[in-house]
Short mmCIF file of C-alpha atoms and ligand atoms in Angstrom, two decimals:
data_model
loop_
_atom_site.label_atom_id
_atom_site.label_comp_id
_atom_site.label_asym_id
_atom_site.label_seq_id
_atom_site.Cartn_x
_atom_site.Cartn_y
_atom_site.Cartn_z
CA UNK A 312 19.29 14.62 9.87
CA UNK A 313 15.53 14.36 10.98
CA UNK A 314 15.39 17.62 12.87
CA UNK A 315 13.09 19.44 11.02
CA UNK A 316 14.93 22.66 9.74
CA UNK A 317 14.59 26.02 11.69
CA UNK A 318 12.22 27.68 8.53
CA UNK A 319 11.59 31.14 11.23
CA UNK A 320 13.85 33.48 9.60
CA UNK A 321 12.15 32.94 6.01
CA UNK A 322 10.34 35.88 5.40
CA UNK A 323 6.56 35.82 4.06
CA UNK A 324 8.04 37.03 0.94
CA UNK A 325 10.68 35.07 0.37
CA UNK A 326 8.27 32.13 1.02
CA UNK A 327 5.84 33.22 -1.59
CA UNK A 328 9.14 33.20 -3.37
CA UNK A 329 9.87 30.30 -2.89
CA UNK A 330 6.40 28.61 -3.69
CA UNK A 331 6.26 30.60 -7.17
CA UNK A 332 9.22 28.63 -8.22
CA UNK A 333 7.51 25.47 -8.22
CA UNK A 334 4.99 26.56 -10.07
CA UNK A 335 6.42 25.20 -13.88
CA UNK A 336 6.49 21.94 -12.11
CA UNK A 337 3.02 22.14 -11.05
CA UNK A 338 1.88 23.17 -14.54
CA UNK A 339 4.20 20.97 -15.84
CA UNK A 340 2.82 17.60 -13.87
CA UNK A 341 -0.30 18.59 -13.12
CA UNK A 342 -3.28 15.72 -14.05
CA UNK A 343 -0.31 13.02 -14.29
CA UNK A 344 0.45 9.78 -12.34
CA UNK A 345 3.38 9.42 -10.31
CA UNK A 346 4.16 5.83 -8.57
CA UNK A 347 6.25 5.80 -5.92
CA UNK A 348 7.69 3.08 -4.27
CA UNK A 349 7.73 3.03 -0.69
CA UNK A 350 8.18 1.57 2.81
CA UNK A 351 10.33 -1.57 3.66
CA UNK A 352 14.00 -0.15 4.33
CA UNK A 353 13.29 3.73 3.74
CA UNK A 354 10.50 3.70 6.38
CA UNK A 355 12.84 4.58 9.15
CA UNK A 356 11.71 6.73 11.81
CA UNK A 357 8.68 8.50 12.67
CA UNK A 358 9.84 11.93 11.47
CA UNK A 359 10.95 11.05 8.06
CA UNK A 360 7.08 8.90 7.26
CA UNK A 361 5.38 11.87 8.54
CA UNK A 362 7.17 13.85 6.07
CA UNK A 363 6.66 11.54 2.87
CA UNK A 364 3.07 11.04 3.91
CA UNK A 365 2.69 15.13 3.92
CA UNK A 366 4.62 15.28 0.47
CA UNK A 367 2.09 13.09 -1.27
CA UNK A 368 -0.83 14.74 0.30
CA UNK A 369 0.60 17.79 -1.04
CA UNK A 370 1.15 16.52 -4.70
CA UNK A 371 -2.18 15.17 -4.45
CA UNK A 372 -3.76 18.82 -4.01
CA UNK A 373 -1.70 20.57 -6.24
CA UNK A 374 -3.47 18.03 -8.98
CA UNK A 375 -0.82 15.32 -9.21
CA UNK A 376 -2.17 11.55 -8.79
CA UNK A 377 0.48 9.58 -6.62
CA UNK A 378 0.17 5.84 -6.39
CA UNK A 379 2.10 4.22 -3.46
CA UNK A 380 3.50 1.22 -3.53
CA UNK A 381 5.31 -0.30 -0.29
CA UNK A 382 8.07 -2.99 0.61
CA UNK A 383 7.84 -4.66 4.26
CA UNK A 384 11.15 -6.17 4.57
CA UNK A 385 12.26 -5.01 7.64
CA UNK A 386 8.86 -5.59 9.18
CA UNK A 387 8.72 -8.93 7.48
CA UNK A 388 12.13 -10.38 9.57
CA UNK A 389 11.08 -8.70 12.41
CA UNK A 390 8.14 -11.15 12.44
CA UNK A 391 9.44 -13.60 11.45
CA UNK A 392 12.50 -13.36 14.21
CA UNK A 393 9.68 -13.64 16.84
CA UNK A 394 8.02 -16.72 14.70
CA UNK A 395 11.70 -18.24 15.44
CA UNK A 396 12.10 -18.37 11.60
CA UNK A 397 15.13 -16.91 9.70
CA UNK A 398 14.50 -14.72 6.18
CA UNK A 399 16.72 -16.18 3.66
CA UNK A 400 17.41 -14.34 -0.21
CA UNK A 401 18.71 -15.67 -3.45
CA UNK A 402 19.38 -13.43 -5.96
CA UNK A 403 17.20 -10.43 -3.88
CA UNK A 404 14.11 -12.78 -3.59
CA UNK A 405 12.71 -13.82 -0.08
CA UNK A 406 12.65 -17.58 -0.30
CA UNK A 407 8.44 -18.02 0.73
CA UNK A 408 7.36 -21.13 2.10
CA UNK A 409 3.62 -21.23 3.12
CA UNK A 410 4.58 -20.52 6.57
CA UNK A 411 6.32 -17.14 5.35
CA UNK A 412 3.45 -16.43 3.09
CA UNK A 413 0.77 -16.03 5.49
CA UNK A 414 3.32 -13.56 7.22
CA UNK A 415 3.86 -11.51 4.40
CA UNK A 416 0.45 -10.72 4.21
CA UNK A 417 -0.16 -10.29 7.84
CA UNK A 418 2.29 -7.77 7.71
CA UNK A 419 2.40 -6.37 4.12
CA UNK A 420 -1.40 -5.99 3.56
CA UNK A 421 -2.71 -5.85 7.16
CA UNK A 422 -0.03 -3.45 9.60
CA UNK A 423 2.29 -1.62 6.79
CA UNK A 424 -0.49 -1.37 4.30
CA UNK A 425 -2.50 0.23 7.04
CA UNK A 426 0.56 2.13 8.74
CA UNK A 427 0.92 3.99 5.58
CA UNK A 428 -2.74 4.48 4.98
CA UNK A 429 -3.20 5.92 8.52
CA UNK A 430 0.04 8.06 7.93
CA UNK A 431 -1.27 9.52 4.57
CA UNK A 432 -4.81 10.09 6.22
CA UNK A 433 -3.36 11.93 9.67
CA UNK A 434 -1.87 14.71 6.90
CA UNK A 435 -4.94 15.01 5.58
CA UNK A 436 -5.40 12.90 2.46
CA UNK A 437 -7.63 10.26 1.79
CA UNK A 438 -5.76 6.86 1.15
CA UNK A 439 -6.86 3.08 0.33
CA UNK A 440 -5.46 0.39 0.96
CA UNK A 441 -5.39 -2.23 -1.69
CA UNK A 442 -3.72 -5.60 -2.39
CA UNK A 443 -3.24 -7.08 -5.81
CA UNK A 444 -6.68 -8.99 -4.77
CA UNK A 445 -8.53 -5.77 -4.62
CA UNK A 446 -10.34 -5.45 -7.81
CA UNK A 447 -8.58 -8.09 -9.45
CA UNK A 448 -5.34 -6.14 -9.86
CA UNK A 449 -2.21 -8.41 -9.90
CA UNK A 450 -2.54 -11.79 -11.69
CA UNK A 451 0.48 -13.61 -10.31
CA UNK A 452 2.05 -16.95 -10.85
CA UNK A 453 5.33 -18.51 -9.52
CA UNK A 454 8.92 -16.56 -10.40
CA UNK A 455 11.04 -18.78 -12.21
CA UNK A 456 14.41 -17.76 -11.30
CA UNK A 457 17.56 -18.31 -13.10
CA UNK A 458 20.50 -18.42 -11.75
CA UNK A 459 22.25 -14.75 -12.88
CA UNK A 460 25.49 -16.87 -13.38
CA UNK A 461 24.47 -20.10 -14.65
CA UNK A 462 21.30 -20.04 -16.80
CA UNK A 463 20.87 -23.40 -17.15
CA UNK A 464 20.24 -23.71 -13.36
CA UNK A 465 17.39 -22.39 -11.77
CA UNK A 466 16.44 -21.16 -8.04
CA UNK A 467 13.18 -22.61 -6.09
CA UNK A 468 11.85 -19.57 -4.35
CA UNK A 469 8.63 -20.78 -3.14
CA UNK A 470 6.02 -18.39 -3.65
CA UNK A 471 7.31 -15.54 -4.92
CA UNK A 472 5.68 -14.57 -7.48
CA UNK A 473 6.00 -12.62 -10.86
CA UNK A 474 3.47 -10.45 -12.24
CA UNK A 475 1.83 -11.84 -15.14
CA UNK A 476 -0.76 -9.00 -15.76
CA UNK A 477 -2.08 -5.84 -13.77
CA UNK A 478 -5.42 -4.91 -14.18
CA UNK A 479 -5.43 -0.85 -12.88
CA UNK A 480 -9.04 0.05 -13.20
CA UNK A 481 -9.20 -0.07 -9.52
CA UNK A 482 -6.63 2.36 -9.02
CA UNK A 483 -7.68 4.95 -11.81
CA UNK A 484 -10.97 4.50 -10.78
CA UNK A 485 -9.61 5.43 -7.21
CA UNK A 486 -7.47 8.35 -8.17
CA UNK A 487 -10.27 10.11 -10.29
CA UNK A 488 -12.34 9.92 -7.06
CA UNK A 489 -9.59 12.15 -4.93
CA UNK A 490 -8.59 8.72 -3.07
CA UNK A 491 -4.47 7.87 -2.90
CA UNK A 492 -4.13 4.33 -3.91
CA UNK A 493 -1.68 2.39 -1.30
CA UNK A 494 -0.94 -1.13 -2.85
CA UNK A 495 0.60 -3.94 -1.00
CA UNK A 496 2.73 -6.25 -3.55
CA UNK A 497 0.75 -9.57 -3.40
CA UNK A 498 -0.64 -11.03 -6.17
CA UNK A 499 -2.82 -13.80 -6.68
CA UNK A 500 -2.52 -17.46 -8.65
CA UNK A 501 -4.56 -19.23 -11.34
CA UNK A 502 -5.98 -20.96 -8.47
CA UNK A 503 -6.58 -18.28 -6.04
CA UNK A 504 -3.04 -18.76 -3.95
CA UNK A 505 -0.96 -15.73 -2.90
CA UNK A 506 2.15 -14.73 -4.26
CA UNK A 507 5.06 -12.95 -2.87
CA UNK A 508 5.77 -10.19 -5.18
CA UNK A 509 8.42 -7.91 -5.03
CA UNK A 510 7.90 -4.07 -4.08
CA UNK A 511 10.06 -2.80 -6.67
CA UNK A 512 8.86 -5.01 -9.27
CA UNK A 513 5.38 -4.25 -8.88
CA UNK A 514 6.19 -0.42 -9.05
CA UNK A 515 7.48 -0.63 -11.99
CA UNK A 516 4.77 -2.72 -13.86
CA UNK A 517 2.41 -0.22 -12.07
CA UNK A 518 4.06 2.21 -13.47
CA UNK A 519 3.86 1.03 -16.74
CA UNK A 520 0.41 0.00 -17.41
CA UNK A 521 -0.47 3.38 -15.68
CA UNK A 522 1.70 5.34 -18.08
CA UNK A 523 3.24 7.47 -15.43
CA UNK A 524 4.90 10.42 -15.70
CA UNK A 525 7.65 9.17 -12.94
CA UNK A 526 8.26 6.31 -11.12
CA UNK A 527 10.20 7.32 -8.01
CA UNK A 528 11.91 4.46 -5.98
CA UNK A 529 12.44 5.28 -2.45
CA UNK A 530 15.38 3.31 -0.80
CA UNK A 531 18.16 3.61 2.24
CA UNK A 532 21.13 4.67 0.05
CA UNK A 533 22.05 7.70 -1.58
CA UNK A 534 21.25 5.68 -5.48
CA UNK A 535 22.69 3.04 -6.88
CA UNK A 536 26.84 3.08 -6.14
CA UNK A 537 30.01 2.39 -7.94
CA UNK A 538 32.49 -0.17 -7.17
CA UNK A 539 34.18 2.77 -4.62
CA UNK A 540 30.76 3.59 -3.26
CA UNK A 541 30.48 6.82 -5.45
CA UNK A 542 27.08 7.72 -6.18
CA UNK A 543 26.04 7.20 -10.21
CA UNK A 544 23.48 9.76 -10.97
CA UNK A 545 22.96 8.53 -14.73
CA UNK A 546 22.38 5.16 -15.56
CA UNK A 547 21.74 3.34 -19.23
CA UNK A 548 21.61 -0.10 -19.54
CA UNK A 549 24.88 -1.37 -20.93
CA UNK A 550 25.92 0.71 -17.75
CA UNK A 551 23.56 -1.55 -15.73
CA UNK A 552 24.67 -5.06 -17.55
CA UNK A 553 27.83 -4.49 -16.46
CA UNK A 554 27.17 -3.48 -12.67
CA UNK A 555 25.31 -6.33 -12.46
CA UNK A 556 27.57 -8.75 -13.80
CA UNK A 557 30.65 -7.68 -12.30
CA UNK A 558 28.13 -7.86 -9.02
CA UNK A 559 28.72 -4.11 -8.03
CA UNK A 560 24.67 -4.24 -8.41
CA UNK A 561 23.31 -6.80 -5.62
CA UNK A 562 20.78 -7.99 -3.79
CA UNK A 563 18.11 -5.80 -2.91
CA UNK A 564 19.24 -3.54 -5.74
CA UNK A 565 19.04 -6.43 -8.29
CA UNK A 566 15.27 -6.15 -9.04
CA UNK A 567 15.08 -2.76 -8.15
CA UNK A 568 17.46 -2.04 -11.31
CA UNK A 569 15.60 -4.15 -13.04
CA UNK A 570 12.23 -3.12 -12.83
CA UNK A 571 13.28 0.41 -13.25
CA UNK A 572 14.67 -0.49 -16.80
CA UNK A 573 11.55 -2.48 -17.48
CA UNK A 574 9.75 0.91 -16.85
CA UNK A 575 11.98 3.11 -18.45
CA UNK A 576 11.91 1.16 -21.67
CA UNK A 577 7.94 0.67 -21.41
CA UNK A 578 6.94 4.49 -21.85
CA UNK A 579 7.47 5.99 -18.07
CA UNK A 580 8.90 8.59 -19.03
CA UNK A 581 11.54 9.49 -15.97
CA UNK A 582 12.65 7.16 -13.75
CA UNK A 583 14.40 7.32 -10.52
CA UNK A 584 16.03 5.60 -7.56
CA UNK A 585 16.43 8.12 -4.67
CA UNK A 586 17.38 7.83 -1.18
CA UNK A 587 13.91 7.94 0.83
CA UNK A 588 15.75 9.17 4.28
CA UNK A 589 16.26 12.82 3.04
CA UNK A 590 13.66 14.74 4.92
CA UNK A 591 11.14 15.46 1.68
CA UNK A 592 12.66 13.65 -0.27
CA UNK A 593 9.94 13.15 -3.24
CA UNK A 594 9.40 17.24 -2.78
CA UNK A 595 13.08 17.47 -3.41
CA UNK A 596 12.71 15.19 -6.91
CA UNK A 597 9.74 16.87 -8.13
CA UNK A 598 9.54 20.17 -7.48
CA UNK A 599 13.13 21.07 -7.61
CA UNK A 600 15.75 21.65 -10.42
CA UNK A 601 18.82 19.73 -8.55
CA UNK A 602 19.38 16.09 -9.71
CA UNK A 603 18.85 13.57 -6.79
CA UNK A 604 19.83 10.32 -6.70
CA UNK A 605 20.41 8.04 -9.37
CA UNK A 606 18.43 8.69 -13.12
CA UNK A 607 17.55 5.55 -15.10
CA UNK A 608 17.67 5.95 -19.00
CA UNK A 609 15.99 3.74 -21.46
CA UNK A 610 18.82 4.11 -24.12
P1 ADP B 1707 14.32 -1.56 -0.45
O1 ADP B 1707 13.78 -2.43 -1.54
O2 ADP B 1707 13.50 -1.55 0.79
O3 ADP B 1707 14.61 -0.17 -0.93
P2 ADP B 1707 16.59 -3.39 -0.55
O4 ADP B 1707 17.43 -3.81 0.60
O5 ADP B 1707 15.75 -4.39 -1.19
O6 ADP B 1707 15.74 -2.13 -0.02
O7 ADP B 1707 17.53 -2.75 -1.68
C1 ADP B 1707 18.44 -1.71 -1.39
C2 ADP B 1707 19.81 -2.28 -1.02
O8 ADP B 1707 20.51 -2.76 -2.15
C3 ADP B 1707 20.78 -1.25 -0.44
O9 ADP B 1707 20.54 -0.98 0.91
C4 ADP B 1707 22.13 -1.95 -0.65
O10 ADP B 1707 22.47 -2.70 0.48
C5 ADP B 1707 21.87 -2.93 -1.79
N1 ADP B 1707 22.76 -2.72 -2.94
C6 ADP B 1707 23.38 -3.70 -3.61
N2 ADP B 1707 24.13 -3.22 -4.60
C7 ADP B 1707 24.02 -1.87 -4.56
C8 ADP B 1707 24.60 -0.80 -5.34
N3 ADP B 1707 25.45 -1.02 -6.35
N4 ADP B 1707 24.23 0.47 -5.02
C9 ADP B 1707 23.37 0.70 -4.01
N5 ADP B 1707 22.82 -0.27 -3.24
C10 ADP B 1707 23.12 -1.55 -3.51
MG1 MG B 1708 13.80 -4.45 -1.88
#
């Protein structure tokens, strides 16, 4: 799948061709913000992040603004493995003790963060790299969790965090100025501690204080799946009530759902959850007329 495709046949015409045809898009998103979440499970292999990090180069010179937004959670356990310390979820969260915190943003704001920015940079963009720190952007405090079967009970997750306000003047200042705003999810307290936030859930209040035009979740499945594993390309949310509480919709996928819906409802005006290991894959959602993973509708 990550052998790039032979392209030597395609004559110069048919490739002028085939540029022309993205032109409505262009026109069409041209001046608008895009966040995309990224990293964490559909940062595979070399091939494929070389690849995203050339598609948002490329929608950053054709006069789109994309904001990236990255998981860790793969990097995260690997870390902790060698720490001698086992990851443990409830509900989709990553239980955070303090020991876990400092971790997460080891990994999340120093090595991803800066994977990402390097990645973006090497295909000839110009990326930051921010945390929710930078420039006062995500006021956190800690994620009460109720249990999704009992609502009476409710989870201890340490420091994960929810988002109680994001401040984006830091990253529209940013995007005005040419840069491509990377943001690691961590957020900070009333009393200056870090919080765990995440990925998805940050996108998607990103997303929506930004007013984007998309907000494009990048994961390692096709979309979200049916009960048989069939791919659902439409979702609205009595759809997604009933996924989740007949637990076809789990873990990982839990917040992801959720903040999309959050953003769907709040104004952004298309919303998707596609599968980040198709070479191109953001190319493929906004440039072409095929539908691609799995739509999220407000209503
Ligand atoms: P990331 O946030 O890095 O994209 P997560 O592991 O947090 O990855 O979330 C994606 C995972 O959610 C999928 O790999 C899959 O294992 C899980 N999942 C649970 N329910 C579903 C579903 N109904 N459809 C698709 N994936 C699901
Ligand atoms: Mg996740």
């Amino acid at each position: 799948m990550n052998q790039p495709p032979d392209l030597s046949h395609i004559q110069p015409r048919e490739r002028a061709a085939i540029l022309a045809q993205a032109l409505p898009y262009i026109r069409k998103f041209h001046g608008k913000t895009m966040v995309i979440k990224y990293g964490g499970n559909a940062m595979t292999d070399a091939a494929l992040q070389q690849d995203f990090a050339e598609d948002v180069v490329l929608l950053k010179l054709v006069g789109i603004n994309p904001v990236v937004v990255h998981g860790g959670g793969p990097q995260i356990e690997t870390l902790l493995k060698r720490l001698g310390k086992e990851g443990k979820f409830i509900q989709g969260m990553r239980v955070t003790d303090e020991e876990t915190m400092e971790v997460v943003e080891w990994v999340l704001g120093g090595q991803v963060q800066q994977d990402i920015v390097g990645l973006i940079n090497a295909a000839g963009g110009k990326a930051v790299g921010l945390t929710g720190r930078d420039g006062a952007m995500i006021r956190a405090r800690k994620l009460r969790l109720t249990d999704q079967k009992n609502p009476e009970h409710e989870h201890d997750v340490g420091l994960v965090g929810d988002v109680v306000s994001i401040d984006p003047s830091v990253v529209q200042a940013l995007q005005d100025d040419a840069f491509i705003p990377v943001v690691s999810p961590i957020g900070f307290g009333e009393n200056n501690e870090s919080y765990n936030i995440n990925a998805d859930v940050v996108a998607a209040k990103l997303a929506t204080v930004l007013q984007a035009e998309k907000l494009l979740m990048l994961t390692n499945i096709p979309g979200v799946l049916d009960k048989e594993g069939k791919l659902l390309t439409e979702l609205t949310p009595r759809r997604i009530d009933e996924l989740v509480a007949d637990g076809t919709i789990s873990g990982g996928m839990i917040p992801k759902i959720a903040g999309a819906l959050d953003a769907a409802k709040s104004g952004v005006t298309a919303v998707h959850i596609l599968d980040g290991r198709v070479p191109h894959a953001l190319l493929l959602e906004i440039l072409g007329d095929q539908p691609f993973g799995t739509m999220i509708k407000s209503h």
